[in-house]
CSV table of C-alpha atoms in Angstrom, one decimal:
chain,number,residue,atom,x,y,z
A,320,MET,CA,126.5,229.3,140.7
A,321,LYS,CA,126.3,231.8,143.5
A,322,ALA,CA,124.5,230.4,146.6
A,323,SER,CA,121.6,232.3,148.1
A,324,LYS,CA,121.9,233.4,151.8
A,325,SER,CA,120.4,231.0,154.3
A,326,ARG,CA,117.2,232.0,156.0
A,327,ASP,CA,116.8,232.9,159.7
A,328,THR,CA,114.7,230.0,160.8
A,329,THR,CA,113.4,231.9,163.9
A,330,SER,CA,112.2,235.0,162.0
A,331,GLY,CA,109.2,233.4,160.5
A,332,SER,CA,110.1,235.0,157.1
A,333,GLY,CA,109.5,231.8,155.2
A,334,PRO,CA,109.7,228.0,155.4
A,335,ALA,CA,113.0,226.6,156.7
A,336,ARG,CA,114.9,224.9,153.9
A,337,ILE,CA,116.0,221.5,155.1
A,338,LEU,CA,118.7,219.9,153.0
A,339,ILE,CA,118.9,216.1,153.3
A,340,VAL,CA,122.1,214.6,151.8
A,341,GLY,CA,121.5,210.9,150.9
A,342,GLY,CA,118.5,209.0,149.6
A,343,GLY,CA,118.9,205.8,151.6
A,344,CYS,CA,116.8,204.7,154.6
A,345,VAL,CA,117.7,207.7,156.7
A,346,GLY,CA,117.2,210.2,153.9
A,347,MET,CA,113.9,208.8,152.7
A,348,TYR,CA,112.3,208.2,156.1
A,349,THR,CA,113.4,211.6,157.4
A,350,ALA,CA,111.9,213.3,154.4
A,351,LEU,CA,108.6,211.3,154.8
A,352,ARG,CA,108.4,212.2,158.5
A,353,LEU,CA,109.1,215.8,157.9
A,354,ARG,CA,106.5,216.0,155.1
A,355,ALA,CA,103.9,214.3,157.3
A,356,ARG,CA,104.4,216.3,160.5
A,357,SER,CA,105.4,219.8,159.2
A,358,ARG,CA,102.8,222.5,159.5
A,359,PRO,CA,101.8,224.4,156.3
A,360,ARG,CA,104.8,226.5,155.0
A,361,GLU,CA,106.9,225.4,157.9
A,362,THR,CA,109.5,223.5,156.0
A,363,GLU,CA,110.9,223.1,152.5
A,364,VAL,CA,112.6,219.7,152.1
A,365,VAL,CA,115.4,219.3,149.5
A,366,LEU,CA,116.9,215.8,149.1
A,367,VAL,CA,120.2,215.2,147.3
A,368,THR,CA,120.9,211.7,146.2
A,369,PRO,CA,123.1,210.1,143.4
A,370,GLU,CA,120.2,207.7,142.4
A,371,PRO,CA,116.5,208.4,142.3
A,372,TYR,CA,115.6,205.4,144.4
A,373,MET,CA,116.2,203.9,147.8
A,374,THR,CA,117.6,200.3,147.9
A,375,TYR,CA,116.2,197.9,150.6
A,376,GLN,CA,119.5,196.1,151.1
A,377,PRO,CA,118.3,193.1,153.2
A,378,PHE,CA,116.7,191.8,150.1
A,379,LEU,CA,119.8,192.0,147.9
A,380,PRO,CA,120.7,188.3,148.4
A,381,GLU,CA,117.3,187.2,147.3
A,382,ALA,CA,117.5,189.6,144.3
A,383,ALA,CA,120.8,188.0,143.4
A,384,ALA,CA,119.3,184.5,143.6
A,385,GLY,CA,116.4,185.5,141.4
A,386,SER,CA,113.7,185.1,144.1
A,387,ILE,CA,112.8,188.8,143.8
A,388,SER,CA,112.9,191.1,140.8
A,389,PRO,CA,115.6,193.8,141.1
A,390,ARG,CA,113.2,196.6,140.5
A,391,HIS,CA,111.1,195.5,143.5
A,392,VAL,CA,113.9,195.9,146.0
A,393,VAL,CA,114.2,199.6,145.2
A,394,VAL,CA,111.7,202.4,146.0
A,395,PRO,CA,111.3,205.3,143.5
A,396,LEU,CA,111.8,208.4,145.5
A,397,ARG,CA,109.9,210.7,143.2
A,398,ARG,CA,106.8,208.7,143.7
A,399,VAL,CA,107.2,208.4,147.5
A,400,LEU,CA,108.4,211.9,148.3
A,401,ARG,CA,105.7,214.0,146.7
A,402,GLY,CA,105.9,217.5,148.1
A,403,CYS,CA,109.7,217.3,148.5
A,404,ARG,CA,112.2,218.5,146.0
A,405,LEU,CA,114.5,215.7,144.7
A,406,LEU,CA,117.9,216.7,143.3
A,407,VAL,CA,119.6,213.8,141.6
A,408,GLY,CA,123.3,214.5,141.9
A,409,GLU,CA,126.4,213.9,144.0
A,410,ALA,CA,127.2,216.1,146.9
A,411,LEU,CA,130.9,217.1,146.7
A,412,ALA,CA,131.4,219.2,149.8
A,413,VAL,CA,129.5,220.8,152.6
A,414,ASP,CA,130.4,224.2,154.1
A,415,HIS,CA,128.2,224.3,157.2
A,416,ALA,CA,129.6,227.5,158.4
A,417,ALA,CA,128.2,229.1,155.2
A,418,ARG,CA,125.2,226.8,155.2
A,419,THR,CA,126.0,225.7,151.6
A,420,ALA,CA,126.5,222.4,149.9
A,421,LEU,CA,128.1,221.9,146.5
A,422,VAL,CA,126.2,219.4,144.3
A,423,ARG,CA,127.3,218.0,140.9
A,424,THR,CA,124.5,216.8,138.6
A,425,LYS,CA,124.5,215.5,135.1
A,426,ALA,CA,123.1,218.8,133.9
A,427,THR,CA,126.0,220.7,135.5
A,428,ASP,CA,128.5,218.4,133.8
A,429,ASP,CA,126.9,219.0,130.4
A,430,GLU,CA,126.6,222.7,131.0
A,431,GLY,CA,130.2,223.0,132.1
A,432,THR,CA,129.1,225.5,134.8
A,433,GLY,CA,130.6,223.7,137.8
A,434,PRO,CA,128.8,222.3,140.8
A,435,LEU,CA,125.5,223.8,142.0
A,436,ALA,CA,125.6,225.7,145.3
A,437,VAL,CA,122.6,224.7,147.4
A,438,ALA,CA,121.8,226.9,150.4
A,439,TYR,CA,120.0,225.6,153.4
A,440,ASP,CA,118.9,226.4,157.0
A,441,GLU,CA,119.0,222.9,158.5
A,442,LEU,CA,121.3,220.1,157.3
A,443,VAL,CA,120.6,216.3,157.6
A,444,MET,CA,123.7,214.3,156.7
A,445,ALA,CA,122.8,210.7,155.6
A,446,PRO,CA,125.1,209.7,152.8
A,447,GLY,CA,125.5,206.2,154.2
A,448,SER,CA,128.6,204.1,153.8
A,449,VAL,CA,130.8,202.4,151.2
A,450,SER,CA,132.5,199.1,151.2
A,451,ARG,CA,135.5,199.0,153.5
A,452,THR,CA,138.4,197.7,151.4
A,453,LEU,CA,142.0,196.8,152.5
A,454,PRO,CA,145.2,197.1,150.5
A,455,VAL,CA,145.1,193.5,149.4
A,456,PRO,CA,147.0,193.0,146.2
A,457,GLY,CA,144.6,192.4,143.3
A,458,LEU,CA,141.5,193.2,145.2
A,459,ALA,CA,140.7,196.4,143.4
A,460,HIS,CA,140.9,194.7,140.0
A,461,HIS,CA,139.3,191.3,140.8
A,462,GLY,CA,137.0,191.9,143.8
A,463,ILE,CA,133.2,192.2,143.5
A,464,GLY,CA,131.2,194.2,146.1
A,465,PHE,CA,127.7,193.4,147.4
A,466,LYS,CA,126.2,196.6,148.6
A,467,THR,CA,124.0,197.9,145.7
A,468,VAL,CA,121.3,196.3,143.5
A,469,GLU,CA,123.6,196.7,140.5
A,470,GLU,CA,126.3,194.7,142.2
A,471,ALA,CA,123.8,192.0,143.3
A,472,ILE,CA,122.4,191.5,139.8
A,473,GLY,CA,125.9,191.7,138.3
A,474,LEU,CA,127.0,189.0,140.7
A,475,ARG,CA,124.1,186.8,139.7
A,476,ASN,CA,124.9,187.2,136.0
A,477,HIS,CA,128.6,186.6,136.8
A,478,VAL,CA,128.0,183.3,138.6
A,479,LEU,CA,125.8,181.9,135.9
A,480,GLU,CA,128.3,183.1,133.3
A,481,GLN,CA,131.1,181.1,135.1
A,482,MET,CA,129.0,178.0,134.9
A,483,ASP,CA,128.6,178.5,131.2
A,484,ILE,CA,132.4,178.9,130.9
A,485,ALA,CA,133.0,175.8,132.9
A,486,SER,CA,130.5,173.8,130.8
A,487,SER,CA,132.1,174.8,127.5
A,488,THR,CA,135.8,174.9,128.2
A,489,ARG,CA,138.3,172.1,127.5
A,490,ASP,CA,140.9,173.4,130.0
A,491,PRO,CA,140.6,171.7,133.4
A,492,ALA,CA,142.3,174.6,135.2
A,493,LEU,CA,139.9,177.1,133.7
A,494,ARG,CA,137.0,174.9,134.6
A,495,ASP,CA,138.1,174.6,138.2
A,496,ALA,CA,138.7,178.4,138.6
A,497,ALA,CA,135.3,179.1,137.0
A,498,LEU,CA,133.5,176.8,139.5
A,499,THR,CA,135.4,178.2,142.6
A,500,PHE,CA,133.6,181.0,144.4
A,501,VAL,CA,135.3,182.8,147.3
A,502,PHE,CA,133.4,185.1,149.7
A,503,VAL,CA,135.3,187.3,152.2
A,504,GLY,CA,133.4,188.4,155.2
A,505,GLY,CA,131.2,186.4,157.6
A,506,GLY,CA,128.7,189.1,158.5
A,507,TYR,CA,125.1,189.2,157.2
A,508,ALA,CA,126.1,190.3,153.7
A,509,GLY,CA,128.6,187.6,153.1
A,510,VAL,CA,126.7,184.7,154.6
A,511,GLU,CA,123.4,185.5,153.1
A,512,ALA,CA,124.8,186.2,149.7
A,513,LEU,CA,126.8,183.0,149.7
A,514,GLY,CA,123.8,181.0,151.0
A,515,GLU,CA,121.4,182.3,148.4
A,516,LEU,CA,123.8,182.0,145.4
A,517,GLU,CA,125.0,178.6,146.4
A,518,ASP,CA,121.4,177.5,146.5
A,519,MET,CA,120.7,179.0,143.1
A,520,ALA,CA,123.8,177.5,141.5
A,521,ARG,CA,123.2,174.1,142.9
A,522,TYR,CA,119.7,174.1,141.4
A,523,ALA,CA,121.1,175.4,138.1
A,524,THR,CA,123.4,172.4,137.7
A,525,ARG,CA,120.5,170.2,136.8
A,526,HIS,CA,120.3,172.1,133.5
A,527,TYR,CA,123.9,171.5,132.7
A,528,HIS,CA,124.9,168.2,131.2
A,529,ASN,CA,128.5,168.2,132.5
A,530,ILE,CA,128.3,170.1,135.9
A,531,ARG,CA,127.3,168.5,139.1
A,532,PRO,CA,126.9,170.3,142.5
A,533,GLU,CA,130.0,168.6,143.9
A,534,ASP,CA,132.0,170.1,141.0
A,535,MET,CA,131.6,173.6,142.5
A,536,LYS,CA,133.7,174.9,145.4
A,537,TRP,CA,132.4,177.6,147.7
A,538,VAL,CA,134.7,179.2,150.2
A,539,LEU,CA,133.8,181.6,153.1
A,540,VAL,CA,136.7,183.5,154.6
A,541,GLU,CA,136.3,185.2,158.0
A,542,ALA,CA,139.0,186.9,160.0
A,543,ALA,CA,137.2,186.4,163.3
A,544,ASP,CA,136.6,183.0,165.1
A,545,ARG,CA,132.9,183.0,164.3
A,546,ILE,CA,130.3,184.2,161.8
A,547,LEU,CA,127.0,186.1,162.3
A,548,PRO,CA,127.9,187.3,165.8
A,549,GLU,CA,124.5,189.1,165.9
A,550,VAL,CA,122.5,185.8,166.2
A,551,GLY,CA,124.6,184.6,169.1
A,552,PRO,CA,127.3,182.0,169.4
A,553,ASP,CA,125.0,178.9,169.3
A,554,MET,CA,123.3,180.0,166.1
A,555,GLY,CA,126.7,181.1,164.7
A,556,ARG,CA,128.0,177.6,165.2
A,557,TYR,CA,124.9,176.1,163.7
A,558,THR,CA,125.3,178.2,160.7
A,559,VAL,CA,128.9,177.0,160.2
A,560,ARG,CA,127.7,173.4,160.5
A,561,GLU,CA,124.9,174.0,158.1
A,562,LEU,CA,127.2,175.6,155.5
A,563,ARG,CA,129.8,172.8,155.9
A,564,ARG,CA,127.0,170.2,155.5
A,565,ARG,CA,126.4,171.9,152.1
A,566,LYS,CA,130.1,171.4,151.3
A,567,VAL,CA,130.9,175.1,151.8
A,568,ASP,CA,134.6,175.5,152.9
A,569,VAL,CA,134.2,177.8,156.0
A,570,ARG,CA,137.6,179.2,157.1
A,571,LEU,CA,137.5,181.0,160.4
A,572,GLY,CA,140.4,183.1,161.8
A,573,THR,CA,141.6,183.5,158.2
A,574,ARG,CA,142.4,186.5,156.1
A,575,LEU,CA,142.7,187.2,152.4
A,576,GLU,CA,146.4,188.0,151.7
A,577,SER,CA,146.3,188.4,147.9
A,578,CYS,CA,144.1,187.7,144.9
A,579,GLU,CA,146.5,188.6,142.1
A,580,ARG,CA,146.3,186.7,138.8
A,581,ARG,CA,142.9,185.4,139.9
A,582,VAL,CA,144.4,183.3,142.7
A,583,ALA,CA,143.0,183.8,146.2
A,584,VAL,CA,145.9,183.4,148.7
A,585,LEU,CA,144.8,183.0,152.3
A,586,SER,CA,146.6,183.6,155.6
A,587,ASP,CA,146.5,179.8,156.3
A,588,GLY,CA,148.7,179.2,153.3
A,589,SER,CA,146.0,177.8,151.0
A,590,ARG,CA,145.7,179.0,147.4
A,591,HIS,CA,142.4,179.0,145.5
A,592,PRO,CA,142.4,179.8,141.7
A,593,THR,CA,139.1,181.5,141.2
A,594,ARG,CA,137.3,183.8,138.8
A,595,THR,CA,134.9,185.0,141.5
A,596,LEU,CA,135.9,186.9,144.7
A,597,VAL,CA,133.1,188.6,146.6
A,598,TRP,CA,134.2,191.2,149.2
A,599,THR,CA,131.8,191.8,152.0
A,600,ALA,CA,134.3,192.6,154.8
A,601,GLY,CA,132.5,195.5,156.4
A,602,VAL,CA,131.7,199.2,155.5
A,603,LYS,CA,133.2,202.6,156.2
A,604,PRO,CA,131.7,206.1,156.3
A,605,HIS,CA,131.0,207.8,153.0
A,606,PRO,CA,134.0,209.8,151.7
A,607,LEU,CA,131.9,213.0,151.6
A,608,LEU,CA,132.2,213.4,155.3
A,609,ALA,CA,135.9,214.2,154.9
A,610,ALA,CA,134.8,217.1,152.6
A,611,THR,CA,132.8,218.9,155.3
A,612,ASP,CA,133.6,221.1,158.3
A,613,LEU,CA,131.6,218.9,160.7
A,614,PRO,CA,133.4,217.1,163.6
A,615,ARG,CA,134.2,213.4,163.1
A,616,ASP,CA,135.3,210.6,165.3
A,617,GLY,CA,138.3,208.4,164.9
A,618,ARG,CA,136.6,206.2,162.4
A,619,GLY,CA,135.5,209.0,160.2
A,620,ARG,CA,131.8,209.2,161.3
A,621,LEU,CA,130.1,212.3,162.4
A,622,ARG,CA,130.0,212.8,166.2
A,623,CYS,CA,126.4,212.9,167.3
A,624,THR,CA,124.4,213.5,170.5
A,625,PRO,CA,121.7,211.0,171.5
A,626,GLU,CA,119.3,213.5,170.0
A,627,LEU,CA,121.0,213.0,166.6
A,628,SER,CA,122.3,216.5,166.3
A,629,VAL,CA,126.0,216.9,165.3
A,630,VAL,CA,128.1,217.8,168.2
A,631,GLY,CA,129.2,221.4,168.2
A,632,ALA,CA,127.4,222.2,164.9
A,633,PRO,CA,124.0,223.9,165.4
A,634,HIS,CA,121.4,223.1,162.7
A,635,ALA,CA,123.3,220.0,161.6
A,636,TRP,CA,121.8,216.5,162.1
A,637,ALA,CA,123.0,213.0,161.2
A,638,ALA,CA,121.9,209.4,161.5
A,639,GLY,CA,122.6,206.0,160.0
A,640,ASP,CA,126.0,204.6,158.8
A,641,ALA,CA,127.6,208.0,158.6
A,642,ALA,CA,126.8,208.9,162.3
A,643,ALA,CA,128.4,207.9,165.5
A,644,VAL,CA,125.2,207.8,167.7
A,645,PRO,CA,125.5,206.7,171.3
A,646,ASP,CA,123.6,203.6,172.1
A,647,LEU,CA,121.7,204.3,175.3
A,648,ALA,CA,120.1,200.9,175.4
A,649,VAL,CA,123.4,199.1,176.4
A,650,GLY,CA,126.0,199.5,179.1
A,651,PRO,CA,129.1,201.8,178.8
A,652,VAL,CA,131.3,199.2,177.1
A,653,VAL,CA,133.0,200.3,173.9
A,654,GLN,CA,132.6,197.6,171.3
A,655,GLU,CA,133.5,197.6,167.6
A,656,PRO,CA,130.4,196.9,165.4
A,657,ALA,CA,130.4,193.6,163.6
A,658,ALA,CA,131.8,193.6,160.0
A,659,GLY,CA,129.3,193.3,157.1
A,660,ALA,CA,125.9,194.7,156.4
A,661,GLY,CA,123.5,193.6,159.1
A,662,ALA,CA,119.8,193.1,159.5
A,663,PRO,CA,119.1,192.7,163.2
A,664,ALA,CA,115.5,193.2,164.2
A,665,GLU,CA,115.3,195.9,166.9
A,666,GLU,CA,112.3,197.8,168.3
A,667,ASP,CA,112.1,201.4,169.3
A,668,ARG,CA,111.0,201.9,172.9
A,669,GLY,CA,110.4,205.6,172.7
A,670,SER,CA,112.0,208.5,174.4
A,671,ASP,CA,114.2,208.6,177.5
A,672,PRO,CA,112.3,210.0,180.5
A,673,ASP,CA,115.5,211.3,182.0
A,674,PRO,CA,116.0,215.0,180.8
A,675,SER,CA,119.7,214.9,181.7
A,676,ALA,CA,120.3,212.4,178.8
A,677,ARG,CA,119.4,215.1,176.3
A,678,SER,CA,122.7,216.9,176.5
A,679,SER,CA,125.3,214.1,176.1
A,680,ALA,CA,125.9,210.4,176.1
A,681,PRO,CA,127.2,208.5,179.1
A,682,PRO,CA,131.1,208.4,179.1
A,683,GLY,CA,132.3,205.5,177.0
A,684,ALA,CA,128.9,204.6,175.7
A,685,ARG,CA,128.7,202.1,172.9
A,686,GLU,CA,127.6,203.4,169.5
A,687,CYS,CA,124.8,202.1,167.4
A,688,ALA,CA,125.7,199.6,164.8
A,689,PRO,CA,125.6,200.6,161.2
A,690,ASN,CA,122.5,198.7,159.9
A,691,ALA,CA,119.2,199.4,158.2
A,692,GLN,CA,117.1,198.9,161.3
A,693,HIS,CA,118.9,201.6,163.3
A,694,ALA,CA,118.7,203.9,160.3
A,695,VAL,CA,114.9,203.6,160.0
A,696,ARG,CA,114.3,204.2,163.7
A,697,GLN,CA,116.8,207.0,163.9
A,698,ALA,CA,115.2,208.8,160.9
A,699,LYS,CA,111.9,209.1,162.7
A,700,VAL,CA,113.5,210.5,165.9
A,701,LEU,CA,115.7,212.8,163.9
A,702,ALA,CA,112.8,214.3,162.0
A,703,ASP,CA,110.8,214.8,165.2
A,704,ASN,CA,113.8,216.5,166.9
A,705,LEU,CA,114.5,218.7,163.9
A,706,LEU,CA,110.9,220.0,164.0
A,707,ALA,CA,111.1,220.4,167.8
A,708,SER,CA,114.2,222.5,167.3
A,709,LEU,CA,112.4,224.7,164.8
A,710,ARG,CA,109.4,225.1,167.2
A,711,GLY,CA,111.6,225.7,170.3
A,712,THR,CA,110.5,222.5,172.2
A,713,ALA,CA,112.7,219.9,173.8
A,714,PRO,CA,114.0,217.0,171.6
A,715,ARG,CA,114.1,213.4,172.8
A,716,PRO,CA,117.1,211.0,172.7
A,717,TYR,CA,117.2,208.0,170.5
A,718,ARG,CA,116.8,204.7,172.4
A,719,HIS,CA,115.9,201.3,171.2
A,720,GLY,CA,115.4,197.8,172.6
A,721,HIS,CA,117.0,194.8,171.1
A,722,ALA,CA,114.5,192.2,170.0
A,723,GLY,CA,116.8,189.8,168.1
A,724,SER,CA,118.3,189.0,164.7
A,725,VAL,CA,117.3,187.0,161.6
A,726,ALA,CA,119.3,185.7,158.6
A,727,SER,CA,118.6,183.7,155.5
A,728,LEU,CA,120.9,180.8,154.4
A,729,GLY,CA,119.1,180.1,151.1
A,730,LEU,CA,115.7,178.8,150.2
A,731,HIS,CA,113.8,177.4,153.2
A,732,LYS,CA,116.9,177.7,155.4
A,733,GLY,CA,117.8,180.4,158.0
A,734,VAL,CA,118.7,181.2,161.6
A,735,ALA,CA,117.1,183.6,164.0
A,736,TYR,CA,117.4,184.8,167.6
A,737,ILE,CA,114.2,186.5,168.6
A,738,HIS,CA,113.4,187.6,172.2
A,739,GLY,CA,115.8,185.0,173.5
A,740,ARG,CA,114.3,182.2,171.4
A,741,LYS,CA,116.5,180.4,168.9
A,742,LEU,CA,115.0,179.3,165.5
A,743,ARG,CA,116.7,177.5,162.7
A,744,GLY,CA,115.8,176.0,159.4
A,745,TYR,CA,112.4,176.7,157.9
A,746,PRO,CA,110.8,178.6,160.8
A,747,ALA,CA,113.8,181.0,160.9
A,748,TRP,CA,113.6,181.5,157.1
A,749,LEU,CA,109.9,182.2,157.3
A,750,MET,CA,110.6,184.7,160.2
A,751,HIS,CA,113.2,186.4,158.0
A,752,ARG,CA,110.8,186.8,155.1
A,753,ALA,CA,107.9,188.0,157.3
A,754,TYR,CA,110.0,190.5,159.2
A,755,HIS,CA,111.6,192.1,156.1
A,756,LEU,CA,108.4,192.1,154.1
A,757,GLY,CA,106.8,194.1,157.0
A,758,ARG,CA,109.8,196.5,156.9
A,759,LEU,CA,109.8,197.0,153.1
A,760,PRO,CA,108.6,200.5,152.3
A,761,THR,CA,105.3,201.1,150.5
A,762,PHE,CA,102.3,198.8,150.1
A,763,ASN,CA,103.1,198.6,146.3
A,764,ARG,CA,106.5,197.0,146.9
A,765,LYS,CA,105.1,194.7,149.6
A,766,ALA,CA,102.4,193.4,147.3
A,767,ARG,CA,104.9,192.8,144.4
A,768,VAL,CA,107.4,191.0,146.5
A,769,LEU,CA,104.7,188.8,148.1
A,770,ALA,CA,103.3,188.0,144.6
A,771,GLU,CA,106.8,187.0,143.4
A,772,TRP,CA,107.3,184.7,146.4
A,773,THR,CA,104.0,183.1,145.7
A,774,LEU,CA,104.8,182.5,142.0
A,775,SER,CA,108.2,181.2,142.9
A,776,GLY,CA,106.6,178.6,145.1
A,777,LEU,CA,104.4,177.4,142.2
A,778,PHE,CA,107.0,177.4,139.4
A,779,LYS,CA,110.7,176.5,139.0
A,780,ARG,CA,113.6,178.9,139.5
A,781,ASP,CA,114.7,181.3,136.8
A,782,ILE,CA,118.3,180.7,135.8
A,783,VAL,CA,118.6,183.2,133.0
A,784,SER,CA,121.8,185.3,132.9
A,785,LEU,CA,121.4,188.8,131.4
A,786,GLY,CA,125.1,189.8,131.5
A,787,SER,CA,124.7,191.7,128.3
A,788,LEU,CA,122.7,194.3,130.2
A,789,GLU,CA,126.0,195.6,131.5
A,790,HIS,CA,127.1,196.5,127.9
A,791,PRO,CA,123.9,197.4,126.1
A,792,ARG,CA,125.7,199.0,123.1
A,793,ALA,CA,128.0,196.1,122.4
A,794,GLU,CA,125.8,194.5,119.8
A,795,PHE,CA,125.3,197.8,117.9
A,796,GLU,CA,129.0,198.6,118.1
A,797,LEU,CA,129.8,195.2,116.6
A,798,ALA,CA,127.3,195.8,113.8
A,799,ALA,CA,128.7,199.3,113.2
A,800,GLY,CA,132.2,197.9,112.9
A,801,SER,CA,133.6,199.7,115.9
A,802,LYS,CA,134.2,196.5,117.9
A,803,ARG,CA,135.8,193.3,116.7
A,804,PRO,CA,133.9,190.0,117.4
A,805,ASN,CA,136.6,188.7,119.7
A,806,GLU,CA,137.2,191.9,121.6
A,807,SER,CA,136.3,191.9,125.2
A,808,PHE,CA,133.3,193.9,126.3
């Protein structure tokens, strides 16, 4: 399809078309801010996203443990972004010189017409990130990610299914492998996922006649010498002690060398036959960035100014995991962000009064970590600066103040470092829930999650596995004779 020519945003001939690529935190909050603060007929917002919802990732561990319904950790974009055009599809490439993006949708696949060419005046790149994998033998075949709601629910079903296998098998080796769960990555995603699922599985053993909590083996593998660096060294050491008290095998300074034939081989020489290997060892920029003509840094992220515009690319903006945004709130020390999806609590302190900071970052400035809290705050500044650019006024740089970090380790267990105060156990867990409930988008979702938490405090845990949801046509195919009873789904 032929792309229409982009508008001249300064001519006043019509609303500026703003194309937002990505429907995560940055995409959704940028669109909301633009809709709320745009003047009549000033902007036309088009959002391209592979899924018609935004996932609140800090609640994925609780969704995996069954504390929250999966549909309540996602926000339907069509309901929230009224007044914006939502295009559900995958952005394949961006030619910013021609102000055009190529988008593949389900309709274009069925029509056979090729990708849709979408013209724009202003571009907001927010495709997010994907799991950072390494060339570990067997990882692509046996590894399980933990970045989407589908992966979280799939992992829950998988863990309960392994318990069913262990309960029914007569093979001791198969039983041991089914009850061994290996998590690679000691950041927020790995620690919280392991903590919540271990808590759920330990509770579920009371409903199995031949499985006890001590029969299960949980292993956490981290290449660094500590876990959860965001909560500080003291809370990190406490987390290790807490996990080991729960019989979790925490291996620091250790790497996964191989997981072929369902055997996790670690760099310390140990071997762990397992049917469950969860990979949470960091993230990397979305592959779409390589299919653009926008400048990137050495790690593949878009090079941005403190005002969240892309360096050397007028009318292009970026934020979140895909953007290398200078962190003006810290000193000029280059530091690699911690591996794993994080959830540090940070607060925005507004604009920088120094006009000289508008043009460039200090030499060697550290970059903002790729986490949801930076994404939410950057989205608001990005939307305001984009509108300022359209109106010919000065933008403001993004600056935040660090308030602390919170993490859950399972039901009624957690760690927190808030404004210099260290919390552990129940108070930290309560702080974790309160903070993220406040950050969860829309009152509708807040009310539903709060209601679920209340009910879960009154009734017992739900330990139902719905693994058949991953293959909804399997039963019909068996009835129709196209699948043999013993054929793997």
